[in-house]
Coordinates of C-alpha atoms in Angstrom, one line a residue:
Chain O
M398 CA 54.6 21.2 58.5
Y399 CA 50.9 21.5 57.8
R400 CA 50.1 19.4 60.8
W401 CA 52.1 21.7 62.9
F402 CA 50.0 24.6 61.8
I403 CA 46.8 22.7 62.5
L404 CA 48.1 22.0 66.0
L405 CA 48.7 25.6 66.5
C406 CA 45.2 26.4 65.3
L407 CA 44.0 23.9 67.9
F408 CA 45.5 25.8 70.7
F409 CA 44.5 29.2 69.3
P410 CA 41.1 29.2 71.1
L411 CA 42.8 28.3 74.4
L412 CA 45.3 31.2 74.0
T413 CA 42.6 33.7 73.3
Q414 CA 39.9 32.6 75.7
A415 CA 37.6 35.4 76.3
D416 CA 36.1 36.1 79.7
A417 CA 32.4 35.2 79.0
P418 CA 30.2 38.2 79.7
G419 CA 26.7 37.6 81.0
D420 CA 25.9 35.1 78.2
V421 CA 23.4 36.9 76.2
I422 CA 24.6 35.6 72.8
D423 CA 21.8 34.0 70.9
G424 CA 23.0 30.6 69.7
A425 CA 19.9 30.0 67.5
R426 CA 20.5 33.3 65.7
L427 CA 24.2 32.6 65.2
Y428 CA 23.4 29.1 64.0
A429 CA 20.8 30.4 61.5
R430 CA 23.4 32.9 60.2
H431 CA 26.5 30.7 60.0
C432 CA 25.4 27.1 59.8
A433 CA 21.8 26.6 58.7
A434 CA 22.4 27.3 55.0
C435 CA 24.3 24.0 54.9
H436 CA 23.2 22.0 57.9
G437 CA 19.5 22.9 57.8
M438 CA 17.5 25.0 60.2
R439 CA 16.8 22.0 62.4
G440 CA 20.1 20.1 61.7
D441 CA 18.6 17.8 59.0
G442 CA 21.5 18.5 56.7
G443 CA 21.8 19.9 53.1
V444 CA 25.1 20.8 51.6
G445 CA 26.4 19.7 55.0
V446 CA 25.8 16.4 56.9
P447 CA 22.9 16.2 59.5
L448 CA 23.8 17.4 63.0
R449 CA 20.7 16.3 64.9
L450 CA 21.0 12.5 64.7
P451 CA 21.0 10.8 68.1
D452 CA 24.0 8.6 67.4
F453 CA 26.0 11.6 66.2
Q454 CA 25.0 13.7 69.3
A455 CA 25.7 10.9 71.6
G456 CA 29.1 10.1 70.0
V457 CA 30.9 13.4 69.9
S458 CA 32.2 15.7 72.6
D459 CA 31.8 19.5 72.7
A460 CA 35.6 19.7 72.1
Y461 CA 35.0 17.9 68.7
F462 CA 32.3 20.5 67.9
E463 CA 34.5 23.4 68.8
R464 CA 37.5 22.2 66.8
T465 CA 35.3 21.3 63.8
I466 CA 33.9 24.8 63.8
R467 CA 37.4 26.4 64.2
L468 CA 39.2 24.2 61.7
G469 CA 36.5 23.5 59.2
R470 CA 37.2 20.7 56.7
P471 CA 39.8 22.1 54.2
G472 CA 38.8 21.1 50.7
R473 CA 35.5 19.6 51.9
V474 CA 33.1 22.6 51.8
M475 CA 32.8 23.1 55.6
P476 CA 34.4 26.5 56.3
A477 CA 36.8 27.3 59.1
F478 CA 35.1 29.9 61.3
R479 CA 37.9 32.1 62.6
D480 CA 35.9 35.2 63.2
L481 CA 33.5 33.8 65.8
D482 CA 34.7 34.4 69.3
D483 CA 34.7 31.7 72.0
V484 CA 31.4 32.9 73.5
E485 CA 29.7 32.7 70.1
V486 CA 31.1 29.2 69.4
S487 CA 29.8 27.9 72.7
A488 CA 26.4 29.5 72.1
I489 CA 26.2 27.7 68.7
I490 CA 27.3 24.4 70.3
R491 CA 24.6 24.8 73.0
H492 CA 22.0 25.4 70.3
V493 CA 23.0 22.3 68.4
R494 CA 23.0 20.4 71.6
S495 CA 19.4 21.4 72.2
W496 CA 18.5 18.7 69.7
A497 CA 20.3 16.0 71.7
V498 CA 18.4 13.4 73.7
T499 CA 21.5 12.3 75.7
D500 CA 24.3 14.2 77.4
A501 CA 27.4 14.9 75.4
P502 CA 30.2 12.5 76.1
P503 CA 33.3 13.9 77.7
H504 CA 36.3 14.4 75.5
D505 CA 38.4 11.2 75.9
A506 CA 42.0 11.5 74.7
T507 CA 43.0 7.9 75.5
P508 CA 44.9 6.8 72.4
V509 CA 43.8 3.7 70.5
R510 CA 46.6 1.4 69.3
G511 CA 46.2 -1.2 66.6
D512 CA 47.8 -2.8 63.6
V513 CA 47.9 -0.3 60.8
K514 CA 48.4 -2.9 58.1
R515 CA 45.6 -5.1 59.2
G516 CA 43.4 -1.9 59.5
A517 CA 44.3 -1.1 55.9
G518 CA 42.8 -4.4 54.8
L519 CA 39.7 -3.9 56.8
F520 CA 39.3 -0.4 55.5
A521 CA 39.7 -1.4 51.8
K522 CA 37.1 -4.2 52.3
H523 CA 34.5 -2.4 54.4
C524 CA 34.9 1.4 54.2
A525 CA 36.5 2.4 50.9
V526 CA 33.3 1.9 48.9
C527 CA 31.7 4.9 50.6
H528 CA 34.6 6.9 52.1
G529 CA 37.0 6.4 49.1
A530 CA 40.1 4.3 48.8
Q531 CA 42.3 6.9 50.5
G532 CA 39.5 8.1 52.9
E533 CA 38.9 11.1 50.6
G534 CA 35.1 11.0 51.0
G535 CA 32.3 10.4 48.6
A536 CA 31.5 12.4 45.5
G537 CA 29.9 15.6 46.8
T538 CA 29.0 16.3 50.4
G539 CA 26.1 16.1 52.8
V540 CA 22.5 15.3 52.1
T541 CA 21.7 17.6 49.2
F542 CA 18.0 17.1 48.7
S543 CA 18.0 18.9 45.3
R544 CA 19.2 16.0 43.1
P545 CA 19.7 12.2 43.3
R546 CA 23.2 11.1 44.2
D547 CA 25.0 7.8 45.1
L548 CA 23.9 7.8 48.8
P549 CA 21.2 9.6 50.8
V550 CA 24.1 11.1 52.9
I551 CA 27.5 11.3 51.2
A552 CA 30.3 9.8 53.3
P553 CA 32.6 12.5 54.8
A554 CA 36.3 12.6 54.1
L555 CA 38.2 10.8 56.8
N556 CA 41.7 11.8 55.6
N557 CA 40.7 15.4 56.1
P558 CA 43.1 17.3 58.4
G559 CA 40.2 19.2 60.0
F560 CA 38.5 15.9 60.8
L561 CA 41.7 14.1 62.0
T562 CA 42.6 17.0 64.3
A563 CA 39.1 17.4 65.7
A564 CA 38.4 13.8 66.4
S565 CA 39.9 11.8 69.2
D566 CA 40.9 8.1 68.7
R567 CA 38.0 7.1 71.0
M568 CA 35.5 9.2 69.1
I569 CA 36.5 7.6 65.8
R570 CA 36.4 4.1 67.4
D571 CA 33.0 4.7 69.0
T572 CA 31.5 6.1 65.7
V573 CA 32.7 3.0 63.8
A574 CA 31.4 0.7 66.5
R575 CA 28.0 2.4 67.0
G576 CA 27.3 3.7 63.4
R577 CA 24.9 6.5 62.8
A578 CA 21.3 5.3 62.5
G579 CA 19.4 7.2 59.9
T580 CA 22.5 7.4 57.6
P581 CA 24.3 4.8 55.5
M582 CA 26.9 4.5 58.2
V583 CA 26.0 1.2 59.9
S584 CA 27.3 -0.1 63.3
F585 CA 30.4 -2.2 62.5
R586 CA 30.1 -3.9 65.9
E587 CA 26.8 -5.3 64.7
Q588 CA 28.5 -6.2 61.4
G589 CA 30.7 -8.5 63.4
F590 CA 33.8 -6.3 63.9
S591 CA 35.9 -7.5 66.9
E592 CA 37.4 -5.1 69.4
Q593 CA 40.7 -5.8 67.6
D594 CA 39.2 -4.9 64.2
L595 CA 38.0 -1.6 65.6
D596 CA 41.4 -0.8 67.0
D597 CA 43.1 -1.7 63.8
V598 CA 40.8 0.3 61.5
V599 CA 41.3 3.4 63.8
A600 CA 45.1 3.0 63.7
Y601 CA 44.9 2.8 59.9
M602 CA 42.7 6.0 59.7
R603 CA 45.2 7.8 61.9
S604 CA 47.9 7.0 59.4
F605 CA 46.1 9.2 56.9
G606 CA 47.4 12.1 58.8
E607 CA 51.0 11.2 58.0
R608 CA 50.4 11.5 54.3
P609 CA 50.6 14.7 52.4
Y610 CA 47.2 16.4 51.9
D611 CA 46.9 18.9 49.1
V612 CA 45.1 21.8 50.7
P613 CA 43.0 23.7 48.1
I614 CA 45.4 25.8 46.2
D615 CA 45.6 29.5 46.9
A616 CA 44.4 30.9 43.5
S617 CA 45.0 34.5 44.4
D618 CA 47.7 34.9 41.7
E619 CA 45.3 33.7 39.0
P620 CA 43.9 36.6 37.0
A621 CA 40.1 37.2 37.6
T622 CA 39.4 37.4 33.9
L623 CA 40.6 35.6 30.8
V624 CA 41.1 38.1 28.0
F625 CA 41.9 37.2 24.4
D626 CA 42.2 39.5 21.3
S627 CA 40.2 38.4 18.3
P628 CA 41.5 39.1 14.8
H629 CA 37.9 39.0 13.5
D630 CA 35.0 41.4 13.6
L631 CA 32.4 41.0 16.3
V632 CA 29.9 39.0 14.3
T633 CA 32.5 36.6 13.0
T634 CA 34.0 36.2 16.5
V635 CA 30.6 35.4 18.0
E636 CA 29.9 32.8 15.2
A637 CA 33.4 31.3 15.7
L638 CA 32.8 31.0 19.5
V639 CA 29.5 29.2 19.0
R640 CA 31.2 26.8 16.5
A641 CA 34.2 26.1 18.8
A642 CA 31.9 25.4 21.7
E643 CA 29.7 23.1 19.7
G644 CA 32.8 21.3 18.5
R645 CA 33.5 20.4 22.1
N646 CA 30.2 18.9 22.9
F647 CA 28.7 22.1 24.3
R648 CA 25.2 23.1 23.4
H649 CA 24.7 26.7 22.4
I650 CA 22.0 28.1 24.7
R651 CA 21.7 31.7 23.8
T652 CA 23.4 34.8 22.3
Q653 CA 22.4 38.1 23.8
T654 CA 23.8 41.6 24.5
L655 CA 25.3 42.1 27.9
E656 CA 22.7 44.8 28.7
E657 CA 19.7 42.8 27.4
G658 CA 16.9 43.0 30.0
L659 CA 18.5 46.0 31.7
W660 CA 17.8 48.5 29.0
P661 CA 14.8 48.8 26.7
E662 CA 15.2 46.8 23.4
G663 CA 17.3 48.8 21.0
E664 CA 19.0 50.9 23.7
D665 CA 21.2 48.1 24.8
D666 CA 24.8 48.3 23.6
P667 CA 25.2 46.0 20.6
H668 CA 29.0 45.9 21.0
Q669 CA 29.0 43.6 24.0
V670 CA 27.7 40.2 23.1
V671 CA 27.3 37.3 25.5
V672 CA 27.3 33.7 24.3
Y673 CA 26.0 31.1 26.7
F674 CA 26.7 27.4 26.1
C675 CA 26.5 24.3 28.3
N676 CA 27.6 20.8 28.5
F677 CA 24.7 19.3 30.6
E678 CA 26.6 16.2 31.5
F679 CA 29.4 18.3 33.0
L680 CA 26.9 20.7 34.7
N681 CA 25.1 17.8 36.2
R682 CA 28.3 16.3 37.5
A683 CA 29.5 19.7 38.9
L684 CA 26.1 20.2 40.7
Q685 CA 26.4 16.8 42.3
V686 CA 29.8 17.8 43.6
D687 CA 28.6 21.2 44.8
P688 CA 25.1 22.4 44.2
R689 CA 26.3 26.0 44.6
V690 CA 28.3 26.0 41.4
G691 CA 25.3 27.0 39.3
L692 CA 26.5 30.5 40.3
F693 CA 29.1 30.3 37.5
L694 CA 27.6 27.7 35.2
P695 CA 26.4 27.5 32.5
C696 CA 29.4 28.6 30.6
R697 CA 29.6 32.1 29.2
V698 CA 32.0 34.1 27.1
T699 CA 31.6 37.7 26.1
A700 CA 32.8 39.3 22.9
V701 CA 33.4 43.1 23.1
E702 CA 34.1 45.5 20.3
R703 CA 35.8 48.8 21.1
D704 CA 37.2 51.2 18.5
G705 CA 37.1 48.4 15.9
R706 CA 39.1 46.0 18.1
V707 CA 37.4 42.8 19.3
Q708 CA 38.2 41.0 22.6
V709 CA 36.8 37.9 24.1
L710 CA 36.5 37.8 27.9
A711 CA 35.5 35.0 30.4
I712 CA 35.6 34.4 34.1
N713 CA 38.6 32.4 35.3
P714 CA 37.1 29.2 36.7
K715 CA 40.4 28.5 38.5
R716 CA 40.2 31.7 40.4
L717 CA 36.5 31.3 41.4
S718 CA 36.8 27.7 42.4
S719 CA 38.8 28.8 45.5
H720 CA 35.6 30.3 46.9
Y721 CA 34.0 26.9 47.3
N722 CA 36.5 25.1 49.6
N723 CA 35.9 22.0 47.5
R724 CA 38.9 20.0 46.3
E725 CA 36.8 17.9 43.9
L726 CA 35.3 21.1 42.4
N727 CA 38.8 22.6 42.0
R728 CA 39.6 19.7 39.7
M729 CA 36.5 20.3 37.7
C730 CA 37.3 24.0 37.4
E731 CA 40.7 23.2 36.1
E732 CA 38.9 21.1 33.4
M733 CA 36.6 24.0 32.7
Y734 CA 39.5 26.4 32.5
G735 CA 41.1 24.2 29.9
L736 CA 37.9 24.1 27.8
Y737 CA 37.4 27.8 28.0
V738 CA 40.9 28.4 26.8
E739 CA 40.6 25.9 24.0
I740 CA 37.3 27.3 22.8
I741 CA 38.4 30.9 22.9
E742 CA 41.7 30.2 21.3
E743 CA 40.1 28.3 18.5
A744 CA 37.6 31.1 17.9
T745 CA 40.2 33.8 17.9
L746 CA 42.8 31.9 15.8
Chain L
M1480 CA 48.8 41.3 76.1
K1481 CA 51.4 38.6 75.5
R1482 CA 48.6 36.1 75.2
M1483 CA 46.9 38.3 72.6
L1484 CA 50.2 38.6 70.7
I1485 CA 50.7 34.9 70.6
G1486 CA 47.1 34.6 69.6
A1487 CA 47.5 37.0 66.8
L1488 CA 50.7 35.3 65.6
V1489 CA 49.0 31.9 65.7
A1490 CA 46.0 33.3 63.9
L1491 CA 48.3 34.7 61.2
L1492 CA 50.1 31.4 60.8
C1493 CA 46.8 29.5 60.6
G1494 CA 45.6 32.0 58.1
L1495 CA 48.7 31.2 56.0
S1496 CA 48.2 27.5 56.2
V1497 CA 44.6 27.4 55.2
P1498 CA 42.9 30.2 53.2
A1499 CA 39.9 31.6 55.0
F1500 CA 36.8 30.3 53.2
A1501 CA 34.0 31.3 55.4
D1502 CA 33.0 34.4 53.6
Q1503 CA 33.8 34.5 50.0
L1504 CA 30.4 33.2 49.2
M1505 CA 27.2 34.5 50.7
M1506 CA 24.7 31.7 51.5
V1507 CA 21.3 31.8 53.1
R1508 CA 18.5 29.3 53.7
S1509 CA 15.0 30.6 53.4
T1510 CA 12.3 28.5 54.9
Q1511 CA 9.9 29.7 52.2
T1512 CA 9.1 27.4 49.3
F1513 CA 10.9 28.0 46.0
P1514 CA 8.1 29.9 44.3
E1515 CA 7.5 32.1 47.4
A1516 CA 11.2 32.7 47.8
M1517 CA 11.7 33.6 44.1
L1518 CA 8.9 36.2 44.3
R1519 CA 10.2 37.6 47.5
L1520 CA 13.8 37.8 46.1
Q1521 CA 12.6 39.7 43.1
E1522 CA 10.8 42.2 45.3
E1523 CA 13.8 42.6 47.6
I1524 CA 16.1 43.2 44.6
K1525 CA 13.8 45.9 43.2
A1526 CA 13.3 47.5 46.6
R1527 CA 17.0 48.2 46.6
G1528 CA 16.9 50.0 43.3
Y1529 CA 18.2 47.2 41.1
S1530 CA 16.6 45.9 37.9
L1531 CA 16.1 42.3 37.2
S1532 CA 17.6 41.4 33.8
R1533 CA 16.9 37.7 33.5
V1534 CA 16.1 34.5 35.2
Q1535 CA 18.1 31.6 33.9
R1536 CA 16.2 28.3 34.3
V1537 CA 19.0 25.9 34.9
D1538 CA 16.6 23.2 36.1
V1539 CA 14.6 23.3 32.8
G1540 CA 17.8 22.9 30.8
L1541 CA 18.9 19.9 32.9
T1542 CA 15.6 18.1 33.0
G1543 CA 15.2 18.7 29.2
M1544 CA 18.4 16.8 28.8
G1545 CA 17.2 13.9 31.0
Y1546 CA 19.0 14.9 34.3
Q1547 CA 17.0 15.0 37.5
T1548 CA 17.1 18.2 39.6
D1549 CA 14.9 20.1 41.9
L1550 CA 14.1 23.7 40.9
Y1551 CA 17.3 25.7 40.2
R1552 CA 17.4 29.3 38.8
V1553 CA 20.0 32.0 38.5
V1554 CA 18.7 35.5 38.9
F1555 CA 20.6 38.3 37.1
F1556 CA 20.3 41.9 38.2
G1557 CA 22.0 45.3 38.3
K1558 CA 21.5 49.0 38.0
P1559 CA 21.4 49.7 34.2
E1560 CA 23.5 52.9 34.4
E1561 CA 26.0 51.4 36.7
I1562 CA 26.4 48.2 34.7
R1563 CA 26.9 50.2 31.5
R1564 CA 29.5 52.5 33.1
L1565 CA 31.4 49.6 34.7
S1566 CA 31.5 47.5 31.5
R1567 CA 32.9 50.5 29.6
E1568 CA 35.4 51.7 32.1
Y1569 CA 36.4 48.4 33.6
P1570 CA 36.1 45.8 30.7
Q1571 CA 37.9 43.2 32.9
M1572 CA 34.7 43.1 35.0
I1573 CA 32.4 42.3 32.0
P1574 CA 32.3 38.6 32.6
Y1575 CA 31.1 39.2 36.2
L1576 CA 28.2 41.5 35.1
P1577 CA 25.4 41.8 35.8
L1578 CA 25.2 40.6 39.4
K1579 CA 23.7 37.2 40.1
I1580 CA 22.2 35.0 42.7
A1581 CA 21.8 31.2 42.4
V1582 CA 18.5 30.0 43.9
F1583 CA 17.6 26.3 44.4
A1584 CA 15.1 24.2 46.3
E1585 CA 16.2 22.0 49.1
D1586 CA 13.6 19.8 50.8
G1587 CA 10.9 22.5 51.1
D1588 CA 13.4 25.3 51.9
T1589 CA 15.2 27.5 49.4
L1590 CA 18.9 28.2 49.2
L1591 CA 20.4 31.4 47.9
V1592 CA 24.1 31.7 47.0
A1593 CA 26.1 34.7 45.7
T1594 CA 29.7 35.7 45.4
R1595 CA 30.3 38.2 48.2
P1596 CA 30.8 41.6 46.6
S1597 CA 33.8 42.4 48.7
E1598 CA 35.4 39.5 47.1
F1599 CA 35.3 41.5 43.9
A1600 CA 37.6 44.0 45.6
R1601 CA 40.2 41.3 45.7
L1602 CA 39.6 40.4 42.1
F1603 CA 39.6 44.0 40.9
D1604 CA 41.9 46.1 42.9
D1605 CA 40.8 49.7 42.3
P1606 CA 39.8 52.4 44.8
E1607 CA 36.9 53.7 42.8
L1608 CA 35.5 50.2 42.4
S1609 CA 35.9 49.3 46.1
G1610 CA 33.3 52.0 46.9
I1611 CA 30.9 50.4 44.6
F1612 CA 31.6 46.9 45.9
A1613 CA 31.1 48.2 49.5
R1614 CA 27.6 49.5 48.5
W1615 CA 26.8 46.2 46.8
E1616 CA 28.0 44.3 49.8
A1617 CA 25.7 46.4 52.1
D1618 CA 22.8 45.8 49.8
M1619 CA 23.4 42.1 49.4
D1620 CA 23.8 41.7 53.2
A1621 CA 20.5 43.4 53.8
L1622 CA 18.9 41.4 51.0
F1623 CA 20.1 38.1 52.4
D1624 CA 19.0 39.1 55.9
A1625 CA 15.6 39.8 54.5
M1626 CA 15.5 36.4 52.8
R1627 CA 16.6 34.6 56.0
V1628 CA 13.7 35.9 58.0
A1629 CA 11.2 35.8 55.2
E1630 CA 8.3 33.6 56.3

């Protein structure tokens, strides 16, 4: 079912082809606006993979680019750009191509046939260490210069429906044969892969597309805010929150009023108290998976007293995780959600 | 016309199959170094009538615990009266207040990330709020544009 949708998405640009007006669209500007945050101003990578490398540029067609931009990589950070029109997409592609030293190869739809079972063995032996046992990709994405991680470039997800739909069999085969100099992806032809080995491993990777792929859940039914009533007064509630967090290996960072720093000291409302706490091991792991997640970490709960009644409020990590298009992060946010609920429930028992 | 209709239908179907991610977060890369970008950001925030309430030094916490990270801060800001009124009238919004931007260094550049304010309109469905969110959105767009070109 999902594959059917993806196929439809593929044809969508063809159905809505715009008549290109006198081509004044500025690809560099569009790239800076939509892509540079992740792929770097000059295509050196960041949260995204590098786009300027000669082997990459020489190995992928413009059709691959176009489909990748349209479909994104569901659950692997790369967004699907549906609001860009065809003229804008081609302008972006032209800009990215300005880094190339060779011509783009034509799109070659010739299927590659091979022995899936044999390919599975080769994949497990040679590829799984970086791309994951099921082709789910490495932990985190891209280059991310901000912290040390397993590899200088994290291996992309190969089971991703966005990738599998964008890439032709020949493109996958050429990439495995050629490798990408400047990244951990080596040339498997140079590693001694035969033509048969290449065919088989491609056939195996194609079989990923036949397995179910859990697209990031639509979290729009999740409430934005977790709200709990506390039977205690404000001070007792805050103390209980700190204790409950510390009991779960969190470090208490700070307690302050919500308005602290906004209003002069003494004029801030004392009835809204924020408790910050953090598990640095968890935070570090989350930042490796997605460096953007600092936006809602460290953890925070707010105790509020109104008319003698105390409530404890927190963001709902499950709801927010859907902003990141990151399957791995979704799992961590589920974990965080569980911890929030445990801490607040214990404190408001 | 028919082509457009089919297009719209397909777009709709695609929209159902994969949620649109592209714009729930705002993200911008500044080619300024981290200290320059932090200064510039604070100026840009104030220039739009917001007050800075705090800068959380995430990097300091992490390195203090033995984890390696490049510079990483979260900047909190808001308009004092507005934050007060929203927190009183819309307590559900409290955990999301004040506004914030995560700022981190990436190889000589600086990245800025924020939740797109219009996304709040989906979190908190209220006509009065949507006006406020639209204003925040316009301010944040201008702010991020300023940071993108900041040299």
